[in-house]
Structure formats: C-alpha cells, structure tokens
C-alpha cells in the first residue's frame, strides 16, 4: 500500500494505543453479502475483508460496536434480513464470541454496549430496519452515535451513499478510515490518478435502475463500455424489439432510450450483446437456445449473453490496459447461465492490464470461477468503486478528510 494514497485522510493508524484501548469504537462495515435460497451466506468475501480492521481494534483493546446493513428492508424489520448469519461467520473468522443486539439504537442496545469488556465485539442489527438510515436522519444518526466514542469507516462498498450510518454519525463523532478503506483508496486511487488506455468498463447485473447513472457517467470517460446482464432487455425494449418474458423495467424504458441517444454522440464505443441465451423457464434445467437479439421468441427469457457476444467482449478486454467490471452478464448462480460471466472473468484473468472487479455478486462470480487471485484488485464496492473511478468524492470518504 502506498502511503501517498491515503494522505489527507484520518485513519485508525493515526491513533495510538491509549486512544483505542477501552474506547467504544463504532465501526461501519459492509457486510451486505449475497444470500442463498436457505438464507445462508453464499459468498463471505465482504465479511473476510472486514476482519483486518476488526483484529486491529480488538488487539488494541477497543470495545468494538459494528454497524452494517443487509439488503433493502426499506425501514422495517424483515426477519430474513437479520444479521444473525453474519454474526456466526464473524465469530468463526475472528475466533471470538461476537455478540449481537436485536436493534441498532435504544436503551437495551446502549446497555449491551456498556457491558462490553475491552477487546469484545458487538454486532448491531441491520441499520436499514430503521427508515432514518438511508434518509440520513440527524436524530437517528445521533442515536447511533451514542453507541461510540469514535467512528471508524470501513464500509467502502456503502461509502457512495450519504446515510446515517456511513456519513451522519460523523457529525457527532471523530471519523477515521479502517484498513479496508485504506486498501481500496490505494488500489482505486492509483487508477483514477493515472488510468492507462485503453480503458474498458463492463457493466452488467439485474437492473437498469441501479446502474443507469453509472452508465451515463462512464460515457466519454472510457474507451469502450460493454453492457450485459438483465438490464440489456430494457434497452432492447427501448429499441422496439421483442424481449419475451425477459426482465424489463417498464418505468426505465425512457431513460434507456435517452442513454442510447447519448451513446451515439459519445467517443465511448458502447457495445451490447449480439446474441443471447434464452430459456423457457428460470431454471437450470430449462430448455435453452441461442438467438440473435432481434429474434427472442415469445414465451422465452434471456438469461445470459450468447457465445458470440462473450467472444467479442473477451477480445475487447484482452486488448485493454485498464478494465473495470461490475455486474454479471447473466444469471451466473445457475451453471447453465454462467458461461457469459465466466468468459468475462477468464478474459480479465488473461489480460495483463490493471484489472478491477467490484460488487457483491460480481465478486461472488469471480470466486465461483476460481479466478479472484488473477485480478489486480477485487473491490468490495460495486456502485462505490464505479463512482470513485468516475472521479467523484464519495460522501462516506469525504468525512475522513483531515
Ligand atoms: P453486483 O452485486 O455485482 O453489483 P448486481 O446485484 O447488479 O451485481 O446484479 C447481480 C444479479 O443480476 C445476479 O443475481 C444475476 O442473477 C442477475 N442477472 C444477471 N443477468 C440477468 C438476467 N438476464 N435476468 C435476470 N437476472 C439477471
Ligand atoms: Mg448485487
């Protein structure tokens, strides 16, 4: 890690032992892990990435109080989004008995915090069970802040959102970067400072709605933009093509159309898949066929990019000096529809440029393909890493400035 990358930010390494020992450290982690159908953790990368900071704090005798979110419970308690599986995995990885509260604010939580011994760890319940988190409500932030003496920000993957648990608490507590935040800043900062051309971005994933801002912002900034995943069908629909039963966000067809217009006048080469794998059902054993994008049969759904497209995308990636990838090309969780995603992972592994992959599901896909160690940097952030690479200052990082 270069020290220069984190100059200008306060980090926990600036604190000496006496500033941590016995102190209540309110630590924001990104523990938003992909879950399997049984509600268990299907990829624990983000939990693993939080361990170095946790160890650092525990070893120095801090009383660690973790804030984290899972999914989108929209301000109410959703039983399947409790952090209990995360508590278990954290306990295993730390070889410690990590405690857990059933809420993240209130009298009972404060009592549990007060009972912590030096070096103990308490995980607070999903902060998004309260509406105040995503709204960055100052009262909610103040309540959260009552659980700590200082705030450590290590949730790089959530740092692009100005929420109470990522930004608001810093109004009430001194804020420091954790070790993962430093690692992300160093790796991604190097690319922002001197991106080597050609620069290729690959964006996939389920929805247009979560990626459209990033897509627009990348126009003009990268040499090639490769688009895959479920969002493709909203673009095809915008062009008046038949998409069968594929995933479409009807309320995003207009923004998709504007993006396509904008793309025409951009120096960025925007590439969509030319062929697709369609299936008669959302099932690994479904009947599949490979079709051109203008020949999707009624009654089928597109679940992966086709082999021609995978090959074309792979060739662009292999010739790149900087490659940034967020969002799988298909439903990679089902092996039948993982080929397009795997082809991207393999092309990145074969590319000797600066390769960066980010996003919960994308990282899970790269792990599944066994290629994570062949990437230059595996980022815990999806949206966060892309916004950072666009040159934006993320609100959850701005609070760390000296
Ligand atoms: P990340 O977590 O890496 O940012 P996203 O959450 O945006 O990625 O998207 C990942 C999800 O997109 C996966 O669960 C995958 O199954 C889904 N997906 C990809 N292609 C399709 C498709 N054609 N139809 C439906 N879902 C898709
Ligand atoms: Mg995801």
Coordinates of N, CA and C and ligand atoms in Angstrom, one line a residue, residues 32 34 46 205-206 211 326 328 359-362, ligand 2:
X32 N -22.9 -6.7 3.6 CA -24.1 -7.0 2.7 C -23.7 -8.1 1.7
X34 N -24.1 -11.7 -0.5 CA -25.2 -12.4 -1.2 C -25.6 -13.6 -0.3
X46 N -17.0 -10.2 1.7 CA -17.1 -8.9 2.4 C -16.8 -9.0 3.9
X205 N -25.4 -7.1 -14.5 CA -26.3 -7.1 -13.3 C -27.7 -7.1 -13.7
X206 N -28.6 -7.1 -12.7 CA -30.0 -7.3 -12.9 C -30.7 -6.1 -13.6
X211 N -28.0 0.9 -12.2 CA -26.8 1.2 -12.9 C -26.8 2.3 -13.9
X326 N -18.2 -4.5 -13.2 CA -19.3 -4.6 -12.2 C -20.6 -5.1 -12.8
X328 N -22.7 -9.2 -13.2 CA -22.6 -10.4 -14.0 C -23.4 -10.2 -15.3
X359 N -18.3 -5.4 -6.6 CA -19.7 -5.7 -6.5 C -19.9 -7.0 -5.8
X360 N -20.9 -7.1 -5.0 CA -21.1 -8.3 -4.2 C -21.3 -9.6 -5.1
X361 N -22.2 -9.5 -6.1 CA -22.4 -10.6 -6.9 C -21.3 -10.9 -7.9
X362 N -20.7 -9.8 -8.4 CA -19.6 -9.9 -9.4 C -18.4 -10.6 -8.7
Ligands
LIG2 MG1 -25.8 -7.4 -6.1

